Short mmCIF file of C-alpha atoms and ligand atoms in Angstrom, two decimals:
data_model
loop_
_atom_site.label_atom_id
_atom_site.label_comp_id
_atom_site.label_asym_id
_atom_site.label_seq_id
_atom_site.Cartn_x
_atom_site.Cartn_y
_atom_site.Cartn_z
CA MET A 4 0.00 0.00 0.00
CA ARG A 5 1.18 3.53 -0.81
CA ILE A 6 1.29 6.06 2.03
CA THR A 7 1.45 9.83 1.81
CA PHE A 8 3.71 11.32 4.50
CA ILE A 9 3.12 14.99 5.21
CA LEU A 10 6.30 16.36 6.77
CA TYR A 11 6.28 19.65 8.64
CA THR A 12 9.53 21.42 7.78
CA THR A 13 8.82 24.20 10.29
CA GLY A 14 5.98 25.64 12.37
CA ARG A 15 6.88 29.12 11.17
CA CYS A 16 5.09 31.02 8.43
CA ASN A 17 5.94 34.24 6.61
CA LEU A 18 2.27 35.25 6.21
CA ARG A 19 -0.65 35.86 8.55
CA CYS A 20 -3.72 35.06 6.49
CA ARG A 21 -7.03 36.10 8.00
CA TYR A 22 -8.41 32.56 8.31
CA CYS A 23 -5.27 31.10 9.83
CA GLY A 24 -3.20 33.58 11.83
CA GLY A 25 0.28 32.53 10.70
CA SER A 26 3.01 30.70 12.58
CA PHE A 27 2.37 28.04 15.19
CA ASP A 28 3.43 28.69 18.75
CA PRO A 29 6.89 27.03 18.71
CA VAL A 30 5.95 25.17 21.90
CA LYS A 31 3.16 23.41 19.97
CA VAL A 32 5.04 22.98 16.69
CA PRO A 33 8.78 23.71 16.88
CA TRP A 34 10.18 25.89 14.12
CA ARG A 35 13.07 23.50 13.49
CA VAL A 36 13.08 19.78 12.75
CA LYS A 37 14.22 17.99 15.91
CA TYR A 38 14.30 14.32 14.92
CA ASP A 39 16.90 12.31 13.08
CA LEU A 40 16.00 11.59 9.47
CA SER A 41 17.02 7.95 9.86
CA LEU A 42 13.82 7.46 11.92
CA LEU A 43 11.79 8.13 8.78
CA GLU A 44 13.51 5.23 7.06
CA ASP A 45 11.65 2.81 9.33
CA LEU A 46 8.35 3.99 7.88
CA VAL A 47 8.86 5.28 4.35
CA ARG A 48 9.01 2.85 1.39
CA GLY A 49 9.90 3.42 -2.27
CA GLY A 50 6.82 4.55 -4.18
CA ASP A 51 5.38 6.50 -1.23
CA VAL A 52 4.55 10.18 -1.43
CA ILE A 53 6.30 12.82 0.67
CA ALA A 54 4.61 16.21 0.96
CA TYR A 55 6.39 19.19 2.55
CA TYR A 56 4.17 21.30 4.75
CA GLY A 57 4.24 23.87 7.55
CA GLY A 58 4.15 26.75 8.50
CA GLU A 59 5.71 27.69 5.22
CA PRO A 60 7.75 24.68 4.09
CA LEU A 61 10.12 26.65 1.86
CA LEU A 62 11.45 28.49 4.95
CA ASN A 63 13.37 25.26 5.60
CA ILE A 64 14.47 24.27 2.13
CA ARG A 65 17.61 22.59 3.49
CA PHE A 66 15.42 19.92 5.13
CA ILE A 67 13.48 19.40 1.89
CA GLU A 68 16.73 18.96 -0.03
CA ASN A 69 17.98 16.41 2.51
CA VAL A 70 14.78 14.35 2.40
CA VAL A 71 14.57 14.42 -1.40
CA GLY A 72 18.21 13.32 -1.53
CA ARG A 73 17.58 10.46 0.88
CA PHE A 74 14.26 9.19 -0.50
CA GLY A 75 14.98 9.33 -4.21
CA ASP A 76 12.40 6.70 -5.13
CA CYS A 77 9.41 8.56 -3.61
CA ARG A 78 7.19 11.19 -5.16
CA HIS A 79 7.77 14.65 -3.69
CA ILE A 80 5.24 17.45 -3.31
CA ILE A 81 5.32 20.92 -1.80
CA GLN A 82 2.28 22.65 -0.33
CA THR A 83 3.27 26.31 -0.11
CA ASN A 84 1.91 29.83 0.16
CA GLY A 85 3.90 30.53 -2.99
CA LEU A 86 5.93 33.52 -1.79
CA LEU A 87 9.31 31.76 -1.86
CA LEU A 88 9.07 29.70 -5.02
CA ASP A 89 12.25 31.36 -6.29
CA ARG A 90 14.18 29.46 -3.59
CA ILE A 91 13.61 26.14 -5.35
CA PRO A 92 16.77 25.24 -7.24
CA ARG A 93 16.46 23.63 -10.65
CA TRP A 94 17.65 20.17 -9.52
CA LEU A 95 14.98 20.11 -6.81
CA LEU A 96 12.28 21.38 -9.14
CA GLU A 97 13.05 18.48 -11.47
CA ARG A 98 12.42 16.07 -8.58
CA LEU A 99 9.01 17.51 -7.66
CA ASP A 100 5.85 15.82 -8.82
CA ALA A 101 3.35 18.47 -7.75
CA ILE A 102 3.28 21.94 -6.25
CA LEU A 103 0.20 23.21 -4.43
CA VAL A 104 0.01 26.97 -3.98
CA SER A 105 -2.53 29.00 -2.05
CA LEU A 106 -4.58 31.56 -3.95
CA ASP A 107 -8.21 32.49 -3.38
CA GLY A 108 -9.13 33.83 -6.82
CA ASP A 109 -8.24 37.15 -8.42
CA ARG A 110 -5.90 39.81 -7.05
CA ARG A 111 -8.59 41.61 -5.06
CA ILE A 112 -9.88 38.63 -3.09
CA THR A 113 -6.47 36.98 -2.62
CA ASP A 114 -4.81 40.14 -1.31
CA ARG A 115 -7.75 40.94 0.92
CA TRP A 116 -7.47 37.61 2.76
CA ARG A 117 -3.75 36.86 2.47
CA GLY A 118 -2.06 40.27 2.37
CA ARG A 119 -1.21 43.05 -0.09
CA GLY A 120 0.93 42.01 -3.03
CA VAL A 121 0.52 38.25 -2.42
CA TYR A 122 -1.36 37.55 -5.65
CA ASP A 123 1.27 39.11 -7.93
CA ARG A 124 4.14 37.38 -6.16
CA VAL A 125 2.49 33.95 -6.26
CA VAL A 126 1.31 34.17 -9.87
CA GLY A 127 4.71 35.55 -10.91
CA GLY A 128 6.46 32.72 -9.04
CA VAL A 129 4.33 30.04 -10.63
CA ARG A 130 4.88 31.47 -14.12
CA ARG A 131 8.60 31.48 -13.44
CA LEU A 132 8.49 27.75 -12.56
CA ARG A 133 6.76 27.05 -15.86
CA GLY A 134 9.40 29.20 -17.57
CA MET A 135 12.06 26.95 -15.99
CA GLY A 136 10.39 24.00 -17.71
CA PHE A 137 8.44 22.52 -14.78
CA THR A 138 5.88 20.14 -16.28
CA GLY A 139 4.51 18.63 -13.05
CA ASP A 140 1.08 19.27 -11.62
CA ILE A 141 0.52 22.80 -10.28
CA ILE A 142 -2.60 23.09 -8.16
CA ALA A 143 -4.18 26.32 -6.95
CA ARG A 144 -5.70 25.83 -3.49
CA MET A 145 -8.42 28.26 -2.56
CA ALA A 146 -9.85 29.05 0.86
CA VAL A 147 -13.50 29.91 0.21
CA THR A 148 -15.27 32.51 2.35
CA PHE A 149 -18.49 34.51 2.26
CA GLU A 150 -16.72 36.92 -0.11
CA SER A 151 -16.02 34.14 -2.61
CA ASP A 152 -18.00 33.57 -5.76
CA ILE A 153 -17.07 30.00 -6.53
CA TYR A 154 -17.73 30.24 -10.28
CA ARG A 155 -15.91 33.55 -10.72
CA ASP A 156 -12.90 32.56 -8.61
CA VAL A 157 -12.36 29.04 -9.96
CA ALA A 158 -12.83 30.24 -13.56
CA HIS A 159 -10.32 33.03 -12.96
CA LEU A 160 -7.63 30.66 -11.68
CA LEU A 161 -8.21 28.12 -14.43
CA GLY A 162 -7.99 30.88 -17.01
CA LEU A 163 -4.60 32.11 -15.80
CA GLY A 164 -2.73 29.37 -17.63
CA PRO A 165 -0.09 27.82 -15.36
CA PHE A 166 -2.49 25.84 -13.16
CA ASP A 167 -3.40 22.26 -14.05
CA HIS A 168 -5.97 21.98 -11.26
CA VAL A 169 -7.95 24.14 -8.88
CA HIS A 170 -9.10 22.84 -5.53
CA TRP A 171 -10.95 24.66 -2.76
CA GLN A 172 -11.84 24.23 0.88
CA LEU A 173 -14.74 25.96 2.58
CA SER A 174 -13.38 28.16 5.34
CA MET A 175 -16.39 27.59 7.56
CA ILE A 176 -15.43 26.92 11.19
CA TRP A 177 -11.99 28.51 10.72
CA LEU A 178 -13.51 31.99 10.87
CA ASP A 179 -15.43 33.68 13.63
CA ARG A 180 -19.04 32.61 12.96
CA ARG A 181 -20.22 36.22 13.40
CA LEU A 182 -18.15 37.27 10.39
CA TRP A 183 -20.02 34.85 8.14
CA GLY A 184 -23.34 36.60 8.74
CA GLY A 185 -25.66 35.32 5.99
CA LEU A 186 -24.29 31.77 5.97
CA TRP A 187 -27.35 29.98 4.62
CA GLY A 188 -28.14 32.76 2.14
CA TRP A 189 -24.58 32.47 0.76
CA ILE A 190 -24.90 28.67 0.45
CA GLU A 191 -28.26 28.84 -1.33
CA SER A 192 -27.85 31.90 -3.52
CA SER A 193 -24.12 31.92 -4.24
CA TYR A 194 -22.36 28.59 -3.60
CA LYS A 195 -24.89 26.10 -4.93
CA PRO A 196 -25.74 28.02 -8.15
CA GLY A 197 -22.01 28.69 -8.66
CA LEU A 198 -21.27 24.95 -8.47
CA GLU A 199 -24.02 24.28 -11.00
CA ARG A 200 -22.51 26.82 -13.42
CA LEU A 201 -19.09 25.23 -12.93
CA MET A 202 -20.55 21.81 -13.74
CA GLU A 203 -22.07 23.20 -16.96
CA LEU A 204 -18.67 24.62 -17.90
CA TRP A 205 -16.94 21.34 -17.07
CA VAL A 206 -19.33 19.19 -19.12
CA SER A 207 -19.40 21.56 -22.11
CA GLU A 208 -15.59 21.60 -22.21
CA LEU A 209 -15.55 17.80 -21.89
CA ARG A 210 -17.73 17.58 -24.96
CA ARG A 211 -14.99 19.49 -26.80
CA GLY A 212 -12.39 17.05 -25.58
CA ARG A 213 -10.95 19.30 -22.87
CA ILE A 214 -10.69 18.14 -19.27
CA ILE A 215 -10.54 21.23 -17.12
CA GLY A 216 -8.95 20.59 -13.79
CA ILE A 217 -11.76 21.14 -11.31
CA ALA A 218 -10.31 18.86 -8.64
CA PRO A 219 -13.44 18.37 -6.47
CA PHE A 220 -15.56 17.21 -9.46
CA GLN A 221 -12.82 14.86 -10.62
CA GLY A 222 -12.15 13.56 -7.11
CA ILE A 223 -15.82 12.97 -6.29
CA LEU A 224 -16.25 11.20 -9.63
CA LYS A 225 -13.33 8.98 -8.66
CA ARG A 226 -14.90 8.16 -5.30
CA ILE A 227 -18.25 7.38 -6.94
CA LEU A 228 -16.54 4.93 -9.30
CA GLU A 229 -13.76 3.56 -7.09
CA GLY A 230 -14.43 4.51 -3.45
CA GLY A 231 -11.55 5.58 -1.23
CA PRO A 232 -10.46 6.25 2.35
CA ILE A 233 -12.52 7.88 5.09
CA PRO A 234 -12.08 10.84 5.13
CA PRO A 235 -11.28 11.49 1.44
CA CYS A 236 -8.01 13.32 2.29
CA GLY A 237 -6.84 9.96 3.68
CA SER A 238 -5.78 11.39 7.07
CA GLY A 239 -5.13 8.48 9.40
CA GLU A 240 -5.67 5.83 6.70
CA ASP A 241 -3.30 6.46 3.79
CA SER A 242 -1.87 9.81 4.87
CA PHE A 243 0.09 10.58 8.05
CA THR A 244 1.70 13.77 9.23
CA VAL A 245 5.05 14.02 10.99
CA LEU A 246 5.47 17.16 13.09
CA THR A 247 8.89 18.78 13.54
CA ASP A 248 9.36 17.11 16.94
CA GLY A 249 8.69 13.61 15.56
CA ARG A 250 5.07 13.25 16.67
CA VAL A 251 3.00 11.38 14.11
CA ILE A 252 -0.62 12.49 13.74
CA SER A 253 -3.40 11.68 11.32
CA CYS A 254 -4.54 15.16 10.19
CA PRO A 255 -1.95 17.89 9.60
CA ILE A 256 -4.17 20.55 11.15
CA ALA A 257 -4.87 18.63 14.37
CA VAL A 258 -1.51 19.25 16.05
CA GLU A 259 -2.80 18.79 19.62
CA GLU A 260 -6.10 16.90 19.37
CA ASP A 261 -6.27 13.45 20.99
CA TRP A 262 -8.29 11.86 18.20
CA ALA A 263 -5.46 12.59 15.74
CA TRP A 264 -2.68 10.98 17.79
CA VAL A 265 -0.88 8.10 16.06
CA GLY A 266 2.45 7.76 17.90
CA LEU A 267 6.06 8.88 18.02
CA LEU A 268 8.63 8.35 15.29
CA GLY A 269 10.77 5.41 16.34
CA THR A 270 7.97 3.70 18.28
CA ILE A 271 5.50 2.90 15.50
CA SER A 272 5.80 0.48 12.61
CA ARG A 273 4.85 0.58 8.99
CA ARG A 274 2.43 -2.27 9.63
CA GLU A 275 0.58 -0.24 12.27
CA LEU A 276 0.14 2.62 9.81
CA GLU A 277 -1.06 0.33 7.04
CA GLY A 278 -3.64 -1.30 9.30
CA ARG A 279 -5.09 1.92 10.67
CA ARG A 280 -8.76 2.80 10.01
CA ASN A 281 -10.78 5.75 11.29
CA ASN A 282 -14.06 5.64 13.18
CA VAL A 283 -16.68 8.27 12.51
CA GLY A 284 -19.72 9.20 14.54
CA GLU A 285 -23.16 10.46 13.64
CA PRO A 286 -24.58 11.88 11.47
CA CYS A 287 -22.00 10.45 9.07
CA ARG A 288 -21.86 6.85 10.36
CA SER A 289 -25.37 6.06 9.14
CA CYS A 290 -25.38 8.38 6.13
CA GLU A 291 -25.99 6.78 2.73
CA LEU A 292 -23.38 9.11 1.19
CA LEU A 293 -20.57 8.09 3.56
CA PRO A 294 -18.68 5.97 0.96
CA ILE A 295 -18.42 9.06 -1.27
CA CYS A 296 -18.37 11.96 1.21
CA GLY A 297 -16.27 10.12 3.77
CA SER A 298 -17.56 12.50 6.49
CA ARG A 299 -15.83 15.23 4.44
CA CYS A 300 -13.14 16.10 7.03
CA LEU A 301 -12.16 14.51 10.35
CA TYR A 302 -11.28 17.84 11.87
CA THR A 303 -14.67 19.44 11.29
CA HIS A 304 -16.38 16.14 12.12
CA TRP A 305 -14.83 15.92 15.61
CA GLU A 306 -14.15 19.52 16.54
CA ARG A 307 -17.55 21.08 15.72
CA LEU A 308 -16.23 24.60 16.23
CA TRP A 309 -19.48 26.11 14.98
CA GLY A 310 -21.64 23.59 16.85
CA ASP A 311 -24.53 21.82 15.14
CA GLU A 312 -24.99 24.63 12.67
CA GLY A 313 -21.46 24.22 11.30
CA VAL A 314 -21.95 20.47 10.88
CA GLU A 315 -25.26 21.08 9.07
CA ALA A 316 -23.84 23.79 6.80
CA ILE A 317 -20.82 21.74 5.75
CA CYS A 318 -23.00 18.67 5.29
CA ALA A 319 -25.44 20.63 3.09
CA CYS A 320 -22.57 21.81 0.87
CA SER A 321 -21.10 18.30 0.71
CA ARG A 322 -24.42 16.71 -0.20
CA HIS A 323 -25.04 19.28 -2.90
CA ILE A 324 -21.74 18.81 -4.72
CA ILE A 325 -21.98 15.01 -4.53
CA GLU A 326 -25.56 15.02 -5.83
CA LEU A 327 -24.48 17.40 -8.59
CA VAL A 328 -21.81 14.99 -9.82
CA LYS A 329 -24.15 11.98 -9.47
CA LYS A 330 -26.95 13.77 -11.32
CA ASN A 331 -24.61 14.58 -14.20
CA LEU A 332 -22.96 11.17 -14.39
CA GLU A 333 -24.69 10.15 -17.64
CA ARG A 334 -23.88 13.49 -19.28
CA ILE A 335 -20.26 13.19 -18.17
CA GLU A 336 -20.01 9.66 -19.59
CA GLU A 337 -21.64 10.77 -22.83
CA ALA A 338 -19.35 13.82 -23.16
CA ALA A 339 -16.30 11.63 -22.56
CA LYS A 340 -17.49 9.18 -25.20
CA ILE A 341 -18.08 11.92 -27.78
CA SER A 342 -14.54 13.17 -27.17
CA GLY A 343 -12.91 9.76 -27.26
CA LEU A 344 -11.87 10.03 -23.60
CA ARG A 345 -11.87 7.15 -21.13
CA MET A 346 -13.57 7.72 -17.79
CA ASP A 347 -10.20 6.97 -16.23
CA ASP A 348 -8.79 10.10 -17.91
CA LEU A 349 -11.23 12.22 -15.90
CA LEU A 350 -10.37 10.84 -12.48
CA TYR A 351 -8.13 12.81 -10.15
CA PRO A 352 -5.88 12.65 -8.22
CA LYS A 353 -4.08 9.59 -9.54
CA TYR A 354 -2.52 9.15 -6.08
CA ASN A 355 -3.00 10.96 -2.77
CA ASN A 356 -1.26 14.25 -3.53
CA THR A 357 -2.83 16.01 -0.49
CA VAL A 358 -5.77 17.41 -2.47
CA GLU A 359 -8.57 16.71 0.01
CA ILE A 360 -11.21 16.03 -2.71
CA MET A 361 -14.25 17.12 -0.66
CA PRO A 362 -14.21 20.95 -0.54
S1 LIG B 7 -23.19 14.01 3.58
FE1 LIG B 7 -23.18 14.88 5.65
S2 LIG B 7 -23.82 13.22 7.02
FE2 LIG B 7 -23.26 12.31 5.05
S3 LIG B 7 -21.13 11.68 5.32
FE3 LIG B 7 -21.12 13.74 4.41
S4 LIG B 7 -21.02 15.21 6.12
FE4 LIG B 7 -21.60 13.17 6.94
S1 LIG B 8 -9.67 17.62 5.21
FE1 LIG B 8 -9.89 17.71 7.44
S2 LIG B 8 -9.09 15.75 8.20
FE2 LIG B 8 -8.33 16.04 6.11
S3 LIG B 8 -6.35 17.08 6.31
FE3 LIG B 8 -7.87 18.70 6.06
S4 LIG B 8 -8.44 19.29 8.15
FE4 LIG B 8 -7.43 17.27 8.30
#
């Protein structure tokens, strides 16, 4: 079995985005890697995936270079805020399979949530990587808020050129609930109709033989046809995170939550990781959509930071996007047939590249 290891390179970040707040307290996540790399060799096998994460992973590029050098037969991925892409040397770039960069849409919305000048630096950095000949997968990762228009923002990023895929995550529960005043109005009058317009765009382009990289549609389609771990991001089943102090947890966000604890580097075995399965509670446990939705996200499932309302809102959005893909399944199959595409060509990701699938 293939495992995705998400390695924190540091707890430090060079941004303070409004939905996140920036660096971790170094007591919770140290800013330097404190374990010996040889401990990773007990767990990592050739063919696995290693994703560099933080904080901002490129603040500790030396660690990335060491790991890539040591685990040459793994796939390597960076999940970055995109400000320091110019630190990636050519030899390292050639070893990377995928780069995920954070952008929320156009310049106005990205800079409003992430900081002035961020959009231009990130887009410039990504274009530079393409100019250096990088042909791997570049994924734009959006945080979606009440100021997002999902159709406008996804279409903008896809239209820029350098991105192969766009993925998004709803920022519900990460923000103060009072900020997201008209939550249900936004879901009904903005998010759901925006998803429907995106589906129309996706199917019409498919009919012309073009697969546009809307990662949630492609990932949900994959889960409908092939199933997958619970939750869809694989946290705790086929994806494990190693913090800078050698703690191994299931979900990279849950740095101090008991439910995410797996063990300490040096005390756990590969076999234990491979045999691990998550439990989920209600309402997901008895939901007919669980094999596809996978409870959407373990963190929101267990932490319930917005109480019942947050669970209901996220569930409503999850149900809608799944039903949208299911409802369009015949049209998707027909469009693929017209274009001479195999269904397999539409499915994404081909391996767990840290795209969470369920927005
Ligand atoms: S649709 Fe709702 S209840 Fe069902 S698995 Fe997803 S989040 Fe849970
Ligand atoms: S989707 Fe949820 S469980 Fe998965 S990595 Fe993100 S926060 Fe963790």
